[in-house]
Coordinates of C-alpha atoms and ligand atoms in Angstrom, one line a residue:
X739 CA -11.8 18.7 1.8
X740 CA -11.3 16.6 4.7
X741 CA -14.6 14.4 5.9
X742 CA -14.1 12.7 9.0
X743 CA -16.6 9.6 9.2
X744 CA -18.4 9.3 12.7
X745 CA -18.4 5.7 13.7
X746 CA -19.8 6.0 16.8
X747 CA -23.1 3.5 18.0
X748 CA -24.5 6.5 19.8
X749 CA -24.9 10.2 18.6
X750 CA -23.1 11.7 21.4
X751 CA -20.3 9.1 20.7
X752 CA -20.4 10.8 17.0
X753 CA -20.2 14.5 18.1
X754 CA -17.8 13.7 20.6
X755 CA -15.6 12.7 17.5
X756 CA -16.7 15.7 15.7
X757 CA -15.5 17.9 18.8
X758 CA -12.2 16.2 19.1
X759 CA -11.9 16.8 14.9
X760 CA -13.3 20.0 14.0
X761 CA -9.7 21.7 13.9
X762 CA -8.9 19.7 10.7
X763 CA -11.9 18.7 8.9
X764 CA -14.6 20.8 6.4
X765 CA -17.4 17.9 6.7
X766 CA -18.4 14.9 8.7
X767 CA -20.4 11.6 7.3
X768 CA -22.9 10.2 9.5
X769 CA -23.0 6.3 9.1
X770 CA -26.3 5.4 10.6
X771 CA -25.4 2.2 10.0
X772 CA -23.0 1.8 12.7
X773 CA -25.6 3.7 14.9
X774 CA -27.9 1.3 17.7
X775 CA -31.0 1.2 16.7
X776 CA -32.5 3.2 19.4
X777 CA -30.6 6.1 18.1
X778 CA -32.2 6.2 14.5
X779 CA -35.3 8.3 15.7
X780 CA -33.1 11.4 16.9
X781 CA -30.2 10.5 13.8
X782 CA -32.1 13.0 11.6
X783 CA -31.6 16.5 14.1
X784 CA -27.6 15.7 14.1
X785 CA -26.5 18.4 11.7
X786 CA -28.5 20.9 13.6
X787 CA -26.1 20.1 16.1
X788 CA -22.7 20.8 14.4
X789 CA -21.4 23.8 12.3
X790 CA -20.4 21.9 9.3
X791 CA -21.9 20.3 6.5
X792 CA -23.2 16.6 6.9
X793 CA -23.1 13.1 4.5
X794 CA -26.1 10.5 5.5
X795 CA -24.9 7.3 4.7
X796 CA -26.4 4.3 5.6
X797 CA -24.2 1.2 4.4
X798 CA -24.7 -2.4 3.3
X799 CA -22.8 -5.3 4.7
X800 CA -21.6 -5.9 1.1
X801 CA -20.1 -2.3 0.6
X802 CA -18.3 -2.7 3.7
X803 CA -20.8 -1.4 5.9
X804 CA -22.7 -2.5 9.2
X805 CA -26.3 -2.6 8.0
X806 CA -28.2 -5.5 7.5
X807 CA -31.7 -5.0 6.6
X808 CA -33.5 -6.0 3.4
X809 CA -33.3 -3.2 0.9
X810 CA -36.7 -1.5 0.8
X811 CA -36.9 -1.1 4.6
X812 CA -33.1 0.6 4.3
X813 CA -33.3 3.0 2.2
X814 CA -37.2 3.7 3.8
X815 CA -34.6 4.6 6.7
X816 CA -32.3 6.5 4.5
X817 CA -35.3 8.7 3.3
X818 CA -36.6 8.9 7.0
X819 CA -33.3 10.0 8.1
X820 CA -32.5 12.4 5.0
X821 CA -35.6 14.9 6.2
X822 CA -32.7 16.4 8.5
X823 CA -30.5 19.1 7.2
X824 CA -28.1 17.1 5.6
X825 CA -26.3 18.2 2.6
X826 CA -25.3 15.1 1.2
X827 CA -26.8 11.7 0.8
X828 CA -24.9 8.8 -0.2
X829 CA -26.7 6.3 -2.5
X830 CA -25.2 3.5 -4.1
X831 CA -25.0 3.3 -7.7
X832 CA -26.9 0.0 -8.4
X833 CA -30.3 1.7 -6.5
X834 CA -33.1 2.6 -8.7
X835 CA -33.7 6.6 -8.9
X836 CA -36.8 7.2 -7.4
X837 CA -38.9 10.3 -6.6
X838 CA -36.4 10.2 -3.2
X839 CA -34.0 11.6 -5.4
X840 CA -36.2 14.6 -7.1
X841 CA -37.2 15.5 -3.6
X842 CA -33.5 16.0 -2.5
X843 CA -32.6 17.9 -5.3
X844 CA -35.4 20.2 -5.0
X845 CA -34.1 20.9 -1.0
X846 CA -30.6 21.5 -2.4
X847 CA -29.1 18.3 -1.1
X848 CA -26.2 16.7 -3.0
X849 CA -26.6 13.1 -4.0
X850 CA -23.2 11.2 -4.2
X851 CA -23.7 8.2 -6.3
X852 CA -21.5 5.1 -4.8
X853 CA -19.8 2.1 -5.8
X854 CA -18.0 -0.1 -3.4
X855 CA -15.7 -2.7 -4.0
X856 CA -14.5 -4.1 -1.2
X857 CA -12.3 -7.1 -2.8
X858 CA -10.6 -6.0 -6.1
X859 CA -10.8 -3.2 -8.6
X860 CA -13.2 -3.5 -11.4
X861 CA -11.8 -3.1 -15.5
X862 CA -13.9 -0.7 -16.7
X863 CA -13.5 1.7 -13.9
X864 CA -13.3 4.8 -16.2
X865 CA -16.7 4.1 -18.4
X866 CA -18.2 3.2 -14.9
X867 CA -17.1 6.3 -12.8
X868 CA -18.3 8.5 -16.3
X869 CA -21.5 6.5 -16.4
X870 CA -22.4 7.4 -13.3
X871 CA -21.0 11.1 -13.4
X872 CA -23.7 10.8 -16.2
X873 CA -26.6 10.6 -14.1
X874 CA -25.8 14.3 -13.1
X875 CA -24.6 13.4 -9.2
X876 CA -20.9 13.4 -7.6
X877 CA -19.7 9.9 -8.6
X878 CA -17.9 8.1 -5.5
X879 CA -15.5 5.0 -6.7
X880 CA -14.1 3.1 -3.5
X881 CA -12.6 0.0 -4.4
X882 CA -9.3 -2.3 -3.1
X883 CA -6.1 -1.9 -5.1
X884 CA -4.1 -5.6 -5.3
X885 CA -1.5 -4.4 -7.2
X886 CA 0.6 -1.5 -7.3
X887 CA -0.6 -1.2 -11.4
X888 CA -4.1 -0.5 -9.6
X889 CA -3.0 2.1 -7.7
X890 CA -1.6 4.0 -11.2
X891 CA -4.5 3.6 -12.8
X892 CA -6.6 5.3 -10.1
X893 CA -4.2 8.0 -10.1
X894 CA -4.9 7.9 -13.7
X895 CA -8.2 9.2 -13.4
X896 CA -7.8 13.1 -13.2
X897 CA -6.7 12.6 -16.9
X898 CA -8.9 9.8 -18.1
X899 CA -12.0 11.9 -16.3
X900 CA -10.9 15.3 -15.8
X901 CA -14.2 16.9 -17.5
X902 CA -15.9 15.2 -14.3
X903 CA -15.4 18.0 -11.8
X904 CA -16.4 17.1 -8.4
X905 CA -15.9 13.2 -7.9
X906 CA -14.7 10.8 -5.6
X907 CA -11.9 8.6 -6.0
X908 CA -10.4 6.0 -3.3
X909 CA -8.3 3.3 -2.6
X910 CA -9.1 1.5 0.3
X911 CA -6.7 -0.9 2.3
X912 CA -2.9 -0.2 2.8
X913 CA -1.9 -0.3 -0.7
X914 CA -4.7 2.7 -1.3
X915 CA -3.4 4.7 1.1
X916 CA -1.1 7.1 -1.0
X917 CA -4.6 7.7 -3.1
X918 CA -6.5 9.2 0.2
X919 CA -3.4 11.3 1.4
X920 CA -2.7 12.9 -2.2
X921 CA -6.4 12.6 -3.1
X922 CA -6.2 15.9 -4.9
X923 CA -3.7 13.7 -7.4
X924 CA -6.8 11.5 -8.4
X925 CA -8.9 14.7 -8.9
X926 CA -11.2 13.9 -6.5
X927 CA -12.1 16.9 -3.9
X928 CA -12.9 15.7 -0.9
X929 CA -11.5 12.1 0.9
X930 CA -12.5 10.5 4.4
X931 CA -10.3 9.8 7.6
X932 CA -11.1 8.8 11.2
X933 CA -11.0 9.6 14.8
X934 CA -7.5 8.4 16.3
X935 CA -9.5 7.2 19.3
X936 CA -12.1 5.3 17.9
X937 CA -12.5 2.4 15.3
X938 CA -11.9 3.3 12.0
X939 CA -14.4 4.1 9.3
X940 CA -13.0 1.8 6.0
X941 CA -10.0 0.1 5.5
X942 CA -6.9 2.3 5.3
X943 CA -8.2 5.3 6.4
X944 CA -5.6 7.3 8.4
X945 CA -6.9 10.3 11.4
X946 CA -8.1 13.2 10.7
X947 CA -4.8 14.9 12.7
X948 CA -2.2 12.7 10.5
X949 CA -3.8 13.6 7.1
X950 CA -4.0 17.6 8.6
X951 CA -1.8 17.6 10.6
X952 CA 1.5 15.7 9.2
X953 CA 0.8 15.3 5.7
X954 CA -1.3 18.5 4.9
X955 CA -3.1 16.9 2.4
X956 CA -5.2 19.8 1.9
X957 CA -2.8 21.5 0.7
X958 CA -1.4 19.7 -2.0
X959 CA -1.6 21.6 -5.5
X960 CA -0.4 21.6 -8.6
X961 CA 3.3 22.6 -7.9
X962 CA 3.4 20.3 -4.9
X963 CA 6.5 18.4 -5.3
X964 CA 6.1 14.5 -4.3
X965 CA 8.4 12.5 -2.2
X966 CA 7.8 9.5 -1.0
X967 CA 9.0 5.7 0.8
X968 CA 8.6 2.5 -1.3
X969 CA 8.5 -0.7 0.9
X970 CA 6.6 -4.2 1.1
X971 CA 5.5 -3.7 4.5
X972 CA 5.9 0.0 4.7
X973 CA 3.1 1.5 7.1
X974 CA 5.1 1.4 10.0
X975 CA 7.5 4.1 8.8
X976 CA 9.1 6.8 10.6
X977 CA 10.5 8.4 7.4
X978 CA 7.2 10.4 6.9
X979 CA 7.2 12.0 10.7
X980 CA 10.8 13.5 9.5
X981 CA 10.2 14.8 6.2
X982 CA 6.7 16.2 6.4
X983 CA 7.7 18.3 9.4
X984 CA 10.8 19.5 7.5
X985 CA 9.4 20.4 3.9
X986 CA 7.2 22.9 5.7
X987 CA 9.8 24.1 8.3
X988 CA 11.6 25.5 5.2
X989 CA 8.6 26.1 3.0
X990 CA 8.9 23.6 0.6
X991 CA 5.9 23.2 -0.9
X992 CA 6.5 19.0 -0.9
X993 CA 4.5 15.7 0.7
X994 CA 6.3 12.7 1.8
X995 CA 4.1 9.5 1.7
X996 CA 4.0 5.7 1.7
X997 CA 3.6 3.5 -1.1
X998 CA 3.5 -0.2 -0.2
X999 CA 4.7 -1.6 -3.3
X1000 CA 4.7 -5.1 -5.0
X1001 CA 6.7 -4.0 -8.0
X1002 CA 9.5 -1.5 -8.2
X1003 CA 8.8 -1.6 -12.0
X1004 CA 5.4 -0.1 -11.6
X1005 CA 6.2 2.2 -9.1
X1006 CA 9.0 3.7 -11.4
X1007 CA 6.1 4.1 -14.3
X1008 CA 3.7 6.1 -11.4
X1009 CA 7.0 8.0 -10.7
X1010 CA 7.5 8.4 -14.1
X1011 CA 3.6 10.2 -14.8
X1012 CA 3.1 11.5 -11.4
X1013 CA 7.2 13.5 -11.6
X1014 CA 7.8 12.0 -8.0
X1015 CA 11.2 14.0 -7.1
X1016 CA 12.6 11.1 -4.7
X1017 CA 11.6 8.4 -2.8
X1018 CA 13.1 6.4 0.1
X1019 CA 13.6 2.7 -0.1
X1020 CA 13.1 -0.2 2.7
X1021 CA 12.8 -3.8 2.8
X1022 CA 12.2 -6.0 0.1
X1023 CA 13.4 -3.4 -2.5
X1024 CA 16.6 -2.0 -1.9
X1025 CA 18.4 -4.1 -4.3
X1026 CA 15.4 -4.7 -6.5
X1027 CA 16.3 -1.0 -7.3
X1028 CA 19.2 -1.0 -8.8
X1029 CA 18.6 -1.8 -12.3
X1030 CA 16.0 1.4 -12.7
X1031 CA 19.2 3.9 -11.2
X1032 CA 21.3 5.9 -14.1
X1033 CA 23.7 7.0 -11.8
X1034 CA 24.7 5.7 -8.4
X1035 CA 27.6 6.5 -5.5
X1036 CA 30.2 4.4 -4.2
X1037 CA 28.9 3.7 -1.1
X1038 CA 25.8 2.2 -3.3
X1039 CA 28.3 -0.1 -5.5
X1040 CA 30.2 -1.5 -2.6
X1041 CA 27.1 -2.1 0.0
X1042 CA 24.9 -3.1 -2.9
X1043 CA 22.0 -2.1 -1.8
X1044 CA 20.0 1.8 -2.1
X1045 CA 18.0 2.8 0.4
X1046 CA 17.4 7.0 -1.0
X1047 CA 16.7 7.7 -5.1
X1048 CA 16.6 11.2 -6.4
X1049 CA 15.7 12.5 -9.9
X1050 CA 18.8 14.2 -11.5
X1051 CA 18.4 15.9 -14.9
X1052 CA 16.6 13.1 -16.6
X1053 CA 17.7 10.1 -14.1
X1054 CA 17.5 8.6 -11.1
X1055 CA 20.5 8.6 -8.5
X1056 CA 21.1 6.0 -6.0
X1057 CA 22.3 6.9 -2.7
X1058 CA 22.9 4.8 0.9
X1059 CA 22.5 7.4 3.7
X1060 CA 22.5 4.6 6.1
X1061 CA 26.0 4.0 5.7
X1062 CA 26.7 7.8 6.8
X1063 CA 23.3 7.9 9.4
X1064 CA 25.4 4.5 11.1
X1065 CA 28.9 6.5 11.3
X1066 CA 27.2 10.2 12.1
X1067 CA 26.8 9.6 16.0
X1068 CA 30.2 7.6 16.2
X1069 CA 32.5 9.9 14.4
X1070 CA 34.3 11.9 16.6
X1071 CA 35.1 8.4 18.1
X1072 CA 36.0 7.5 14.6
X1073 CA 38.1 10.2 13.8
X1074 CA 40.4 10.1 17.0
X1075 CA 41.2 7.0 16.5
X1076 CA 39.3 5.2 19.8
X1077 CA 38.1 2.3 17.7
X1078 CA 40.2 0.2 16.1
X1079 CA 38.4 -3.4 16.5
X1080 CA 34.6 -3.9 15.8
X1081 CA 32.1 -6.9 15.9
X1082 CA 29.5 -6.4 14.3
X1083 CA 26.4 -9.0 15.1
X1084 CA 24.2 -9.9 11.9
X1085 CA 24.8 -9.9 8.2
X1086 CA 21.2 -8.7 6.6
X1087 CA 21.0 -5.7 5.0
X1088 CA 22.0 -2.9 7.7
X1089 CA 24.8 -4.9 8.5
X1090 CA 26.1 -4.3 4.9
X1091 CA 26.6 -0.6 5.3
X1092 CA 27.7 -0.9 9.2
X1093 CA 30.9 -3.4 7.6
X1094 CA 31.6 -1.2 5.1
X1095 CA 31.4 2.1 6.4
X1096 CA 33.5 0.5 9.7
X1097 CA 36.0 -1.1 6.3
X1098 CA 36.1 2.0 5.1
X1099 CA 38.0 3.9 8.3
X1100 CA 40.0 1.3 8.4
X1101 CA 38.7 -0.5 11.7
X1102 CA 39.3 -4.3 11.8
X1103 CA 35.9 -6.3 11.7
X1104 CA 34.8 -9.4 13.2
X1105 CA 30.8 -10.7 11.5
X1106 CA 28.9 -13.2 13.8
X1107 CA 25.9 -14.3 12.5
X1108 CA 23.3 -17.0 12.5
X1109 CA 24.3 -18.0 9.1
X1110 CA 27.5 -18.4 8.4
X1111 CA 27.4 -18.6 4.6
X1112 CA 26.5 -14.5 5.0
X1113 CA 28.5 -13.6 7.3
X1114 CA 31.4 -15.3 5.3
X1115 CA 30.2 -13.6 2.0
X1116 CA 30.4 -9.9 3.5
X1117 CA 34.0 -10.7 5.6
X1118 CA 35.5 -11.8 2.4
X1119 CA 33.9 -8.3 0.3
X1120 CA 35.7 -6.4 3.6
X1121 CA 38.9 -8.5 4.5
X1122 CA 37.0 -8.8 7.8
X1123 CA 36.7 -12.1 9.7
X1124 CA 33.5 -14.2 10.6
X1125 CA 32.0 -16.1 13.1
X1126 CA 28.7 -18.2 13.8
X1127 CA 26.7 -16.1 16.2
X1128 CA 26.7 -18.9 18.7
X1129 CA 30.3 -18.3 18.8
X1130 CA 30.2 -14.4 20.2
X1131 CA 31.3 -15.1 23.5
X1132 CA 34.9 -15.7 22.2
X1133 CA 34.8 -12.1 21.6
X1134 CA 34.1 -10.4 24.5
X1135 CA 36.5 -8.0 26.2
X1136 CA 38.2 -8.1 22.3
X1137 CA 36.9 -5.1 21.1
X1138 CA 35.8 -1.3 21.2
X1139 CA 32.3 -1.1 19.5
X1140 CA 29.8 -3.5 19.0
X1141 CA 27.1 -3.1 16.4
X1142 CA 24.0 -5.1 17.1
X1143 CA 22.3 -5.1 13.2
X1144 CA 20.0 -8.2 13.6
X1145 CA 16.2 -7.6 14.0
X1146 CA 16.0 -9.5 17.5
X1147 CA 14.5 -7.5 20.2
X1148 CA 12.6 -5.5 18.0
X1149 CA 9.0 -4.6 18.7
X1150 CA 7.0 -6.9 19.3
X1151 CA 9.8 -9.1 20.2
X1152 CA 11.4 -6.9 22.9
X1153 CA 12.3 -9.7 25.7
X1154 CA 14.8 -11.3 22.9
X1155 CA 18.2 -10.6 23.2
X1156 CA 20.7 -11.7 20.0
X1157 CA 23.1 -12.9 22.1
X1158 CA 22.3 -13.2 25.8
X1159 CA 25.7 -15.1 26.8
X1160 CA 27.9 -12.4 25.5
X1161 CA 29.5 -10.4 28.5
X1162 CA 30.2 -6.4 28.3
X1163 CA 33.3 -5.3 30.1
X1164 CA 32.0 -1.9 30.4
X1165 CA 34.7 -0.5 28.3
X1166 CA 32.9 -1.0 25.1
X1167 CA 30.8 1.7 22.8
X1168 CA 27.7 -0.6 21.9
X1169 CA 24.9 0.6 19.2
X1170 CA 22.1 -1.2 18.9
X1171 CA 20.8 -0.7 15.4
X1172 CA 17.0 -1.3 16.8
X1173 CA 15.2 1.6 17.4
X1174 CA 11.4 0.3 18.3
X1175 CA 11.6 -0.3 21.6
X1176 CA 14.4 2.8 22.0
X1177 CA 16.0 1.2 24.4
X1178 CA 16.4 -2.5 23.6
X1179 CA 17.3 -5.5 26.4
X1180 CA 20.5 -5.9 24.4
X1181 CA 21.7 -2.4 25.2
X1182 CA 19.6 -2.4 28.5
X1183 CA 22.2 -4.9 29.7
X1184 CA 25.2 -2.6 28.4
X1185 CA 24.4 0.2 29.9
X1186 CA 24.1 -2.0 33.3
X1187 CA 27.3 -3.2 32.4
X1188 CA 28.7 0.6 31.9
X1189 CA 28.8 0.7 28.1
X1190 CA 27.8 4.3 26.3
X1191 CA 25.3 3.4 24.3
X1192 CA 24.2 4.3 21.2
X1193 CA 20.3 4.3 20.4
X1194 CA 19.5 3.1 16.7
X1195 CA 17.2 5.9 16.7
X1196 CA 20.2 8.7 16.1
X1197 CA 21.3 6.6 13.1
X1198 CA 17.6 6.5 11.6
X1199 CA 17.6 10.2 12.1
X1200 CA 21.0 11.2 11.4
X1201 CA 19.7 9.0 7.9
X1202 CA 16.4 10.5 7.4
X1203 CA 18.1 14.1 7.5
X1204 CA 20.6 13.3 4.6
X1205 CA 17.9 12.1 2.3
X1206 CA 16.8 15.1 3.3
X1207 CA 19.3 17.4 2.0
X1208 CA 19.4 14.8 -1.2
X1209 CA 16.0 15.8 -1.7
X1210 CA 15.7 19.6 -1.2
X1211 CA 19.5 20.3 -1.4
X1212 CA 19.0 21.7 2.0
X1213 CA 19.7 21.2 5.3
X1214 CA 17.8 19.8 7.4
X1215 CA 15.9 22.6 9.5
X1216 CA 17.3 22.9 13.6
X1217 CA 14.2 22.9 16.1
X1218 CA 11.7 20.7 14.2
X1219 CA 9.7 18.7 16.1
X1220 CA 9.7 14.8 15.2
X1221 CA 7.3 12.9 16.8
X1222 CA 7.9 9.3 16.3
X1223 CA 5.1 8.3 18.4
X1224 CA 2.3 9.2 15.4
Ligands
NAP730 P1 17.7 -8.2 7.1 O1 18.4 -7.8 5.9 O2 16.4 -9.0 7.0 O3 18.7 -8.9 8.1 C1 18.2 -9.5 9.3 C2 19.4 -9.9 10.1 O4 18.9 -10.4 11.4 C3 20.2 -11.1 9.6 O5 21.5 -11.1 9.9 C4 19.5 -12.3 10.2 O6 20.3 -13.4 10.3 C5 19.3 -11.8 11.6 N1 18.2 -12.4 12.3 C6 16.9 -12.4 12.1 N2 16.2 -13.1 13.0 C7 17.2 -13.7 13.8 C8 17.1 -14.6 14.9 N3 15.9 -15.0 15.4 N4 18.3 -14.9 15.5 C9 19.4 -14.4 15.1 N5 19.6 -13.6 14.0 C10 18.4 -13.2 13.4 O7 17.2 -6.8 7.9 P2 18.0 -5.4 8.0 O8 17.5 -4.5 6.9 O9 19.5 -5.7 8.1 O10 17.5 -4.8 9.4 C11 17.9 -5.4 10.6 C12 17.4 -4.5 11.7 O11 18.1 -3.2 11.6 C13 15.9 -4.2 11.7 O12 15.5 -4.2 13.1 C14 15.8 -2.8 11.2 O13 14.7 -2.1 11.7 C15 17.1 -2.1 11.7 N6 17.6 -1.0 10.9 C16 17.7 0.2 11.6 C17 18.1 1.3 10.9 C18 18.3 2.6 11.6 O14 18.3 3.7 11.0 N7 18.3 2.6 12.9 C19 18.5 1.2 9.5 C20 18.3 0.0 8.9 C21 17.9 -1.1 9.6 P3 20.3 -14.6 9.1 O15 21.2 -14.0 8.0 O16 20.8 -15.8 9.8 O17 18.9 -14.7 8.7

């Protein structure tokens, strides 16, 4: 179940998040701590007002909450409050049972029993989430993962605890993330989002329309295959707005989600219990990969870096789809022979498969970058030549594509231009590998000059669609809808 948490100051801010949410939630929590004060004397009609069940919750400053009054006169507002038709109450774990607690049983109210940790992860979170699945209650457990081995061990949890049937498990902040979106996974039945448009209710938690909508974590079971990205930062993915969208287009039964990871070691053990089919990779860990992959393709060997790992048999297989998602919109251009000279600016990562994949066809290659020593290493794997970048002037009017690889003029930075001196003659084919903004000032100022352009996001699709096909061994469905604004 999906609970949306109303963080509204005023009621009618709440059910106006309710109204926009009720398409893709089963229950709302009602955090009267976040309410004004003149609002608590009506706070206790609010269910009557809505068609699905409601959790009073009333949180302390030190459980990551808003309310700040001394203990006895809270929860004499929690009780004050609870005489509405809620059907859960939320009490913390280190709060005294108290007749409070008899009288909500006795009016069918559920009591979830929570403990917050908004800094670390306590040791003994299995004898604490069984002590106070004890007590007879739903035990809630939100704490903040530091490492990645945090995140395993609450996934962990459905086995350590699985005679605990209804409980709560979550990870808060980024790295918690994968635990709220395949919350099933942790065994716990229900998990909490947001309103897109208002402030969110606890660190990491994503909208109600992205969990629904784009990662249907509702519907995760059993036989759900689990795919995923691994990167260190990773939030700002795209990858999930291709793959979700395509796994149900063909009826996959499969979720794509983020893992920010710290270790690639740990995250093979979690792929290793969890049977995680595949997984993308980003920046810091596409080399850091390598060591874990039984088998990997040629393109992988030369470029040196993976960016796609699939599960074969019984191991994992490297791939680099960048190197064919760079040379899928340029290839008819490849093929008839219109490009015979390239410069290429940068010499990071992307720039690895670009050189090669350009190597590869044959087409001569010039590297300017701001440090030499790199754009010397990679000319000398390619037989290419190199440059400083200060230098690219020299080479305008010299060639048939440029390839703008660097991060400069990315968002935020989207007034910077890699090289602002260098002049296009118009006749040039210039890709910009960029594609946050879409349209960068670099390739702003080729298409003013004439160029046809080539927008970085065709490359991150074209890539996206062959790990695709790696992962489902299909292709990837015409007609689907990618929104990359989500
Ligand atoms: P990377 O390995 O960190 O390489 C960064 C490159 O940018 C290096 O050549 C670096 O030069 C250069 N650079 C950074 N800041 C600079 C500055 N202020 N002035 C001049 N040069 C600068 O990163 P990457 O993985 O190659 O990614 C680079 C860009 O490509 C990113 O924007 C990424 O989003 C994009 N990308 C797009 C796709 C796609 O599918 N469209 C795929 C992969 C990457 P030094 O060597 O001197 O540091």
């Amino acid at each position: 179940m999906l609970c949306l948490t109303l963080t509204g100051a005023t009621l009618e801010e709440d059910f106006a998040q309710y109204e926009r949410n009720k398409a893709w939630i089963k229950l709302v929590e009602l955090r009267i701590d976040l309410l004004d004060p003149a609002e608590l004397e009506k706070a206790s009609a609010f269910p009557d007002r809505l068609d699905l069940p409601v959790i009073l919750t009333c949180r302390r400053i030190s459980d990551g909450g808003r309310c700040d009054l001394p203990e006895r006169q809270r929860l004499g507002l929690l009780k004050h409050v609870a005489s509405g038709n809620f059907s859960y109450v939320d009490i913390e774990d280190d709060v005294k049972k108290s007749e409070f607690e008899n009288d909500l049983h006795a009016r069918g109210i559920k009591i979830i029993r929570s403990f917050h940790d908004c800094e670390g992860m306590p040791a003994d979170i299995y004898s604490r989430l069984s002590r106070m699945a004890a007590k007879g209650d739903i035990p809630k457990i939100a704490v903040t993962p530091k490492t990645f081995m945090d995140v395993i061990a609450l996934f962990r949890i459905e086995q350590e605890l699985a005679d605990v049937p209804e409980k709560i498990v979550i990870g808060m902040g980024e790295m918690g993330v994968p635990t709220r979106i395949l919350y099933k996974r942790t065994g716990s039945f229900m998990t909490f989002c947001s309103d897109s448009l208002s402030s969110s209710g606890a660190p990491g938690h994503l909208t109600a329309r992205t969990m629904s909508e784009l990662y249907r974590a509702d519907q995760v079971d059993k036989q759900t295959h689990i795919y995923g990205i691994i990167g260190n930062p990773v939030m700002h993915t795209s990858s999930p707005m291709i793959h979700n969208p395509g796994f149900h287009a063909i009826r996959f039964n499969a979720i794509y989600v983020p893992f920010l990871v710290d270790s690639v070691r740990s995250f093979f053990k979690l792929a290793e219990s969890m049977c995680i089919y595949g997984f993308s990779v980003t920046i810091p860990h596409k080399q850091d990969v390598l060591p874990y992959l039984g088998r990997i393709t040629r393109e992988v060997k030369q470029i040196g870096s993976c960016n796609t790992v699939v599960r074969i048999q019984n191991m994992w297989k490297g791939i680099n789809t960048d190197y064919y998602g760079f040379l899928a919109p340029i290839q008819r251009d490849v093929e008839q022979g219109m490009i015979h000279t390239a410069l290429v600016i940068g010499a990071g990562g992307a720039a690895r498969a670009v050189v090669w994949a350009l190597h590869n066809h044959n087409i001569k290659v010039i590297i300017v970058n701001r440090s030499i020593e790199k754009a010397k290493a990679l000319a000398d794997e390619t037989m290419g030549s190199y440059d400083v970048l200060s230098n690219v002037g020299l080479y305008q009017g010299q060639v048939d594509l440029v390839v703008q690889t660097t991060s400069v003029g990315m968002e935020p930075d989207v007034d910077s231009d890699p090289a602002p001196g260098f002049q296009f003659t118009g006749h040039e084919i210039v890709y910009d590998l960029v594609y946050k903004p879409h349209e960068t000032k670099f390739l702003g100022r080729a298409k003013a000059a004439g160029c046809r352009v080539q927008y970085g996001i065709d490359m991150l699709l074209q890539q996206g669609k062959l790990q695709f096909e790696a992962f489902t061994g299909y292709h990837y469905p015409p007609k689907v809808y990618i929104d990359l604004s989500n």
